[in-house]
């Protein structure tokens, strides 16, 4: 097994959320991989208030215990897969808030994106790509987008189409390659 650690960050905390099934599917798909160890990180387990740090995150001088716990968790990973819903043409507020809390912990690492929504969540990913670039978080080309119309039964039971498994393999291949390469930059 590789020494690479990749977090699958579940970016929704809503009651009855569809994201948990999507994130679990991503983790399950990663189960046969030997290039990295994947771990689910559920934002519901990190109840961050709206950004309340007085000093900008780029300074790395976190004051709040909730921020320090979040920073400690995120710092331990080499790469990330962000699982996001699409709300109003963007990502969820809870995911954007969690990302904004930190800076250095994201730098020189790799990311991939998985989305779901009425249009597959593609617009949420486009917003996250800009955010990731600002954080010096390299993002791979391959993404997964699940439609509420075709990949969910009754808009709530996750039943992804078969072609998503092959796309997930490509996503994992790209992410592990970039994660491995960027680890050399941080050493």
C-alpha atoms as a PDB file:
ATOM      1  CA  UNK A   1       0.000   0.000   0.000  1.00  0.00           C
ATOM      2  CA  UNK A   2       1.156   3.492  -0.818  1.00  0.00           C
ATOM      3  CA  UNK A   3       1.965   6.066   1.828  1.00  0.00           C
ATOM      4  CA  UNK A   4      -0.370   8.542   0.103  1.00  0.00           C
ATOM      5  CA  UNK A   5      -3.459   9.590   2.059  1.00  0.00           C
ATOM      6  CA  UNK A   6      -6.446  11.079   0.265  1.00  0.00           C
ATOM      7  CA  UNK A   7      -9.518  12.514   1.978  1.00  0.00           C
ATOM      8  CA  UNK A   8     -12.954  12.186   0.435  1.00  0.00           C
ATOM      9  CA  UNK A   9     -14.558  15.333   1.846  1.00  0.00           C
ATOM     10  CA  UNK A  10     -18.337  15.188   2.044  1.00  0.00           C
ATOM     11  CA  UNK A  11     -19.496  18.751   1.409  1.00  0.00           C
ATOM     12  CA  UNK A  12     -23.096  18.600   2.621  1.00  0.00           C
ATOM     13  CA  UNK A  13     -24.538  18.511   6.117  1.00  0.00           C
ATOM     14  CA  UNK A  14     -28.224  18.784   5.263  1.00  0.00           C
ATOM     15  CA  UNK A  15     -30.678  16.360   6.872  1.00  0.00           C
ATOM     16  CA  UNK A  16     -31.544  13.650   4.338  1.00  0.00           C
ATOM     17  CA  UNK A  17     -28.580  14.647   2.168  1.00  0.00           C
ATOM     18  CA  UNK A  18     -27.824  12.727  -1.034  1.00  0.00           C
ATOM     19  CA  UNK A  19     -24.119  13.374  -0.642  1.00  0.00           C
ATOM     20  CA  UNK A  20     -23.482  10.648   1.928  1.00  0.00           C
ATOM     21  CA  UNK A  21     -24.420   7.909  -0.550  1.00  0.00           C
ATOM     22  CA  UNK A  22     -22.268   9.547  -3.234  1.00  0.00           C
ATOM     23  CA  UNK A  23     -19.260   9.886  -0.908  1.00  0.00           C
ATOM     24  CA  UNK A  24     -19.682   6.299   0.292  1.00  0.00           C
ATOM     25  CA  UNK A  25     -19.755   5.138  -3.340  1.00  0.00           C
ATOM     26  CA  UNK A  26     -16.503   7.022  -4.035  1.00  0.00           C
ATOM     27  CA  UNK A  27     -14.845   5.429  -1.008  1.00  0.00           C
ATOM     28  CA  UNK A  28     -16.145   1.994  -2.064  1.00  0.00           C
ATOM     29  CA  UNK A  29     -14.774   2.506  -5.587  1.00  0.00           C
ATOM     30  CA  UNK A  30     -11.375   3.346  -4.091  1.00  0.00           C
ATOM     31  CA  UNK A  31     -11.341   0.082  -2.120  1.00  0.00           C
ATOM     32  CA  UNK A  32      -9.399  -1.854  -4.763  1.00  0.00           C
ATOM     33  CA  UNK A  33      -6.778   0.836  -5.200  1.00  0.00           C
ATOM     34  CA  UNK A  34      -3.223   0.282  -3.980  1.00  0.00           C
ATOM     35  CA  UNK A  35      -1.854   3.725  -4.921  1.00  0.00           C
ATOM     36  CA  UNK A  36      -3.362   5.561  -1.953  1.00  0.00           C
ATOM     37  CA  UNK A  37      -5.435   5.114   1.175  1.00  0.00           C
ATOM     38  CA  UNK A  38      -8.788   6.896   0.993  1.00  0.00           C
ATOM     39  CA  UNK A  39     -10.730   8.139   4.021  1.00  0.00           C
ATOM     40  CA  UNK A  40     -14.137   9.750   4.307  1.00  0.00           C
ATOM     41  CA  UNK A  41     -14.098  13.138   6.047  1.00  0.00           C
ATOM     42  CA  UNK A  42     -17.665  14.221   6.777  1.00  0.00           C
ATOM     43  CA  UNK A  43     -18.159  17.933   7.412  1.00  0.00           C
ATOM     44  CA  UNK A  44     -21.003  16.990   9.749  1.00  0.00           C
ATOM     45  CA  UNK A  45     -18.258  15.797  12.117  1.00  0.00           C
ATOM     46  CA  UNK A  46     -16.543  19.224  11.998  1.00  0.00           C
ATOM     47  CA  UNK A  47     -19.239  21.793  12.896  1.00  0.00           C
ATOM     48  CA  UNK A  48     -17.412  24.962  11.925  1.00  0.00           C
ATOM     49  CA  UNK A  49     -19.224  28.255  12.534  1.00  0.00           C
ATOM     50  CA  UNK A  50     -19.095  30.837   9.767  1.00  0.00           C
ATOM     51  CA  UNK A  51     -15.450  31.798   9.421  1.00  0.00           C
ATOM     52  CA  UNK A  52     -14.597  33.412  12.736  1.00  0.00           C
ATOM     53  CA  UNK A  53     -10.818  33.692  12.674  1.00  0.00           C
ATOM     54  CA  UNK A  54      -9.599  37.289  13.060  1.00  0.00           C
ATOM     55  CA  UNK A  55      -6.295  36.644  11.278  1.00  0.00           C
ATOM     56  CA  UNK A  56      -6.400  35.578   7.607  1.00  0.00           C
ATOM     57  CA  UNK A  57      -5.888  31.817   7.154  1.00  0.00           C
ATOM     58  CA  UNK A  58      -2.854  32.470   4.941  1.00  0.00           C
ATOM     59  CA  UNK A  59      -1.003  33.536   8.101  1.00  0.00           C
ATOM     60  CA  UNK A  60      -1.514  30.098   9.690  1.00  0.00           C
ATOM     61  CA  UNK A  61      -2.160  31.580  13.148  1.00  0.00           C
ATOM     62  CA  UNK A  62      -5.373  29.799  14.032  1.00  0.00           C
ATOM     63  CA  UNK A  63      -7.009  30.786  17.307  1.00  0.00           C
ATOM     64  CA  UNK A  64     -10.179  28.711  17.610  1.00  0.00           C
ATOM     65  CA  UNK A  65     -10.048  25.131  18.844  1.00  0.00           C
ATOM     66  CA  UNK A  66     -12.479  24.152  16.068  1.00  0.00           C
ATOM     67  CA  UNK A  67     -10.090  25.647  13.505  1.00  0.00           C
ATOM     68  CA  UNK A  68      -7.086  23.891  15.011  1.00  0.00           C
ATOM     69  CA  UNK A  69      -8.908  20.538  14.953  1.00  0.00           C
ATOM     70  CA  UNK A  70      -9.976  21.070  11.329  1.00  0.00           C
ATOM     71  CA  UNK A  71      -6.451  22.142  10.313  1.00  0.00           C
ATOM     72  CA  UNK A  72      -4.939  19.119  12.027  1.00  0.00           C
ATOM     73  CA  UNK A  73      -7.308  16.766  10.209  1.00  0.00           C
ATOM     74  CA  UNK A  74      -6.762  18.290   6.769  1.00  0.00           C
ATOM     75  CA  UNK A  75      -2.979  18.665   7.132  1.00  0.00           C
ATOM     76  CA  UNK A  76      -2.604  14.901   7.430  1.00  0.00           C
ATOM     77  CA  UNK A  77      -3.730  14.271   3.859  1.00  0.00           C
ATOM     78  CA  UNK A  78      -1.770  14.457   0.617  1.00  0.00           C
ATOM     79  CA  UNK A  79      -4.789  14.945  -1.638  1.00  0.00           C
ATOM     80  CA  UNK A  80      -8.536  15.430  -1.638  1.00  0.00           C
ATOM     81  CA  UNK A  81     -11.722  14.485  -3.406  1.00  0.00           C
ATOM     82  CA  UNK A  82     -14.420  17.060  -2.782  1.00  0.00           C
ATOM     83  CA  UNK A  83     -17.956  15.674  -2.994  1.00  0.00           C
ATOM     84  CA  UNK A  84     -20.303  18.590  -3.536  1.00  0.00           C
ATOM     85  CA  UNK A  85     -23.943  19.226  -4.226  1.00  0.00           C
ATOM     86  CA  UNK A  86     -24.874  22.044  -6.545  1.00  0.00           C
ATOM     87  CA  UNK A  87     -26.911  24.761  -4.870  1.00  0.00           C
ATOM     88  CA  UNK A  88     -27.874  27.833  -6.916  1.00  0.00           C
ATOM     89  CA  UNK A  89     -25.139  27.318  -9.528  1.00  0.00           C
ATOM     90  CA  UNK A  90     -22.402  26.828  -6.916  1.00  0.00           C
ATOM     91  CA  UNK A  91     -21.122  24.590  -4.163  1.00  0.00           C
ATOM     92  CA  UNK A  92     -22.604  24.302  -0.681  1.00  0.00           C
ATOM     93  CA  UNK A  93     -21.972  27.051   1.857  1.00  0.00           C
ATOM     94  CA  UNK A  94     -20.690  24.534   4.404  1.00  0.00           C
ATOM     95  CA  UNK A  95     -18.025  23.237   2.003  1.00  0.00           C
ATOM     96  CA  UNK A  96     -16.910  26.713   0.940  1.00  0.00           C
ATOM     97  CA  UNK A  97     -16.719  27.760   4.589  1.00  0.00           C
ATOM     98  CA  UNK A  98     -14.632  24.699   5.521  1.00  0.00           C
ATOM     99  CA  UNK A  99     -12.244  25.349   2.659  1.00  0.00           C
ATOM    100  CA  UNK A 100     -11.928  29.048   3.540  1.00  0.00           C
ATOM    101  CA  UNK A 101     -10.903  28.271   7.120  1.00  0.00           C
ATOM    102  CA  UNK A 102      -7.467  27.038   5.999  1.00  0.00           C
ATOM    103  CA  UNK A 103      -4.713  27.933   3.608  1.00  0.00           C
ATOM    104  CA  UNK A 104      -1.328  26.269   4.068  1.00  0.00           C
ATOM    105  CA  UNK A 105      -2.896  22.882   4.715  1.00  0.00           C
ATOM    106  CA  UNK A 106      -4.208  22.876   1.111  1.00  0.00           C
ATOM    107  CA  UNK A 107      -1.025  24.172  -0.598  1.00  0.00           C
ATOM    108  CA  UNK A 108       0.891  21.994  -3.048  1.00  0.00           C
ATOM    109  CA  UNK A 109      -1.552  19.123  -2.872  1.00  0.00           C
ATOM    110  CA  UNK A 110      -3.913  17.658  -5.457  1.00  0.00           C
ATOM    111  CA  UNK A 111      -7.689  17.614  -5.671  1.00  0.00           C
ATOM    112  CA  UNK A 112     -10.475  16.014  -7.662  1.00  0.00           C
ATOM    113  CA  UNK A 113     -14.169  16.810  -7.715  1.00  0.00           C
ATOM    114  CA  UNK A 114     -17.359  14.773  -7.563  1.00  0.00           C
ATOM    115  CA  UNK A 115     -20.696  16.537  -7.844  1.00  0.00           C
ATOM    116  CA  UNK A 116     -24.398  15.860  -7.983  1.00  0.00           C
ATOM    117  CA  UNK A 117     -27.433  17.926  -8.823  1.00  0.00           C
ATOM    118  CA  UNK A 118     -30.131  18.583 -11.386  1.00  0.00           C
ATOM    119  CA  UNK A 119     -27.474  19.269 -14.027  1.00  0.00           C
ATOM    120  CA  UNK A 120     -24.905  16.956 -12.492  1.00  0.00           C
ATOM    121  CA  UNK A 121     -23.382  19.665 -10.340  1.00  0.00           C
ATOM    122  CA  UNK A 122     -20.932  20.809 -13.011  1.00  0.00           C
ATOM    123  CA  UNK A 123     -21.308  24.480 -12.066  1.00  0.00           C
ATOM    124  CA  UNK A 124     -20.380  23.718  -8.457  1.00  0.00           C
ATOM    125  CA  UNK A 125     -17.176  22.099  -9.691  1.00  0.00           C
ATOM    126  CA  UNK A 126     -16.360  25.093 -11.871  1.00  0.00           C
ATOM    127  CA  UNK A 127     -16.559  27.369  -8.828  1.00  0.00           C
ATOM    128  CA  UNK A 128     -14.443  24.994  -6.758  1.00  0.00           C
ATOM    129  CA  UNK A 129     -11.757  24.907  -9.445  1.00  0.00           C
ATOM    130  CA  UNK A 130     -11.228  28.664  -9.074  1.00  0.00           C
ATOM    131  CA  UNK A 131     -11.119  28.386  -5.288  1.00  0.00           C
ATOM    132  CA  UNK A 132      -8.641  25.493  -5.483  1.00  0.00           C
ATOM    133  CA  UNK A 133      -6.343  27.441  -7.791  1.00  0.00           C
ATOM    134  CA  UNK A 134      -6.197  30.335  -5.336  1.00  0.00           C
ATOM    135  CA  UNK A 135      -5.225  27.893  -2.580  1.00  0.00           C
ATOM    136  CA  UNK A 136      -2.395  26.389  -4.655  1.00  0.00           C
ATOM    137  CA  UNK A 137      -4.389  23.164  -4.754  1.00  0.00           C
ATOM    138  CA  UNK A 138      -3.785  21.469  -8.104  1.00  0.00           C
ATOM    139  CA  UNK A 139      -6.939  19.956  -9.563  1.00  0.00           C
ATOM    140  CA  UNK A 140      -7.126  17.130 -12.051  1.00  0.00           C
ATOM    141  CA  UNK A 141      -9.175  17.232 -15.237  1.00  0.00           C
ATOM    142  CA  UNK A 142     -11.359  14.162 -14.643  1.00  0.00           C
ATOM    143  CA  UNK A 143     -14.478  14.803 -12.608  1.00  0.00           C
ATOM    144  CA  UNK A 144     -17.604  12.846 -11.772  1.00  0.00           C
ATOM    145  CA  UNK A 145     -21.015  14.434 -12.155  1.00  0.00           C
ATOM    146  CA  UNK A 146     -24.162  12.628 -11.058  1.00  0.00           C
ATOM    147  CA  UNK A 147     -27.597  13.717 -12.229  1.00  0.00           C
ATOM    148  CA  UNK A 148     -30.531  13.729  -9.848  1.00  0.00           C
ATOM    149  CA  UNK A 149     -32.634  12.640 -12.850  1.00  0.00           C
ATOM    150  CA  UNK A 150     -30.612   9.641 -14.036  1.00  0.00           C
ATOM    151  CA  UNK A 151     -28.387   8.561 -11.135  1.00  0.00           C
ATOM    152  CA  UNK A 152     -30.938   8.778  -8.328  1.00  0.00           C
ATOM    153  CA  UNK A 153     -34.207   6.919  -8.012  1.00  0.00           C
ATOM    154  CA  UNK A 154     -36.966   9.327  -6.959  1.00  0.00           C
ATOM    155  CA  UNK A 155     -34.267  12.013  -6.607  1.00  0.00           C
ATOM    156  CA  UNK A 156     -33.079  10.411  -3.367  1.00  0.00           C
ATOM    157  CA  UNK A 157     -31.820   6.811  -3.752  1.00  0.00           C
ATOM    158  CA  UNK A 158     -28.353   6.786  -5.326  1.00  0.00           C
ATOM    159  CA  UNK A 159     -28.112   4.341  -8.231  1.00  0.00           C
ATOM    160  CA  UNK A 160     -25.244   5.539 -10.425  1.00  0.00           C
ATOM    161  CA  UNK A 161     -25.096   4.531 -14.071  1.00  0.00           C
ATOM    162  CA  UNK A 162     -22.462   1.931 -14.925  1.00  0.00           C
ATOM    163  CA  UNK A 163     -20.223   4.307 -16.900  1.00  0.00           C
ATOM    164  CA  UNK A 164     -19.332   6.192 -13.726  1.00  0.00           C
ATOM    165  CA  UNK A 165     -17.110   3.345 -12.493  1.00  0.00           C
ATOM    166  CA  UNK A 166     -14.732   3.744 -15.443  1.00  0.00           C
ATOM    167  CA  UNK A 167     -14.711   7.518 -14.997  1.00  0.00           C
ATOM    168  CA  UNK A 168     -13.912   7.010 -11.301  1.00  0.00           C
ATOM    169  CA  UNK A 169     -10.916   4.860 -12.233  1.00  0.00           C
ATOM    170  CA  UNK A 170      -9.596   7.667 -14.439  1.00  0.00           C
ATOM    171  CA  UNK A 171     -10.192  10.184 -11.645  1.00  0.00           C
ATOM    172  CA  UNK A 172      -8.288   8.022  -9.134  1.00  0.00           C
ATOM    173  CA  UNK A 173      -5.420   7.458 -11.602  1.00  0.00           C
ATOM    174  CA  UNK A 174      -5.019  11.182 -12.255  1.00  0.00           C
ATOM    175  CA  UNK A 175      -5.381  12.175  -8.617  1.00  0.00           C
ATOM    176  CA  UNK A 176      -2.902   9.596  -7.329  1.00  0.00           C
ATOM    177  CA  UNK A 177      -0.364  10.586  -9.981  1.00  0.00           C
ATOM    178  CA  UNK A 178      -0.590  14.287  -9.160  1.00  0.00           C
ATOM    179  CA  UNK A 179      -0.707  13.627  -5.415  1.00  0.00           C
ATOM    180  CA  UNK A 180       2.474  11.566  -5.634  1.00  0.00           C
ATOM    181  CA  UNK A 181       4.238  14.223  -7.708  1.00  0.00           C
ATOM    182  CA  UNK A 182       3.202  17.091  -5.434  1.00  0.00           C
ATOM    183  CA  UNK A 183       4.338  15.252  -2.334  1.00  0.00           C
ATOM    184  CA  UNK A 184       7.914  15.720  -3.588  1.00  0.00           C
ATOM    185  CA  UNK A 185       7.356  19.492  -3.661  1.00  0.00           C
ATOM    186  CA  UNK A 186       6.346  19.538   0.014  1.00  0.00           C
ATOM    187  CA  UNK A 187       9.242  17.438   1.288  1.00  0.00           C
END
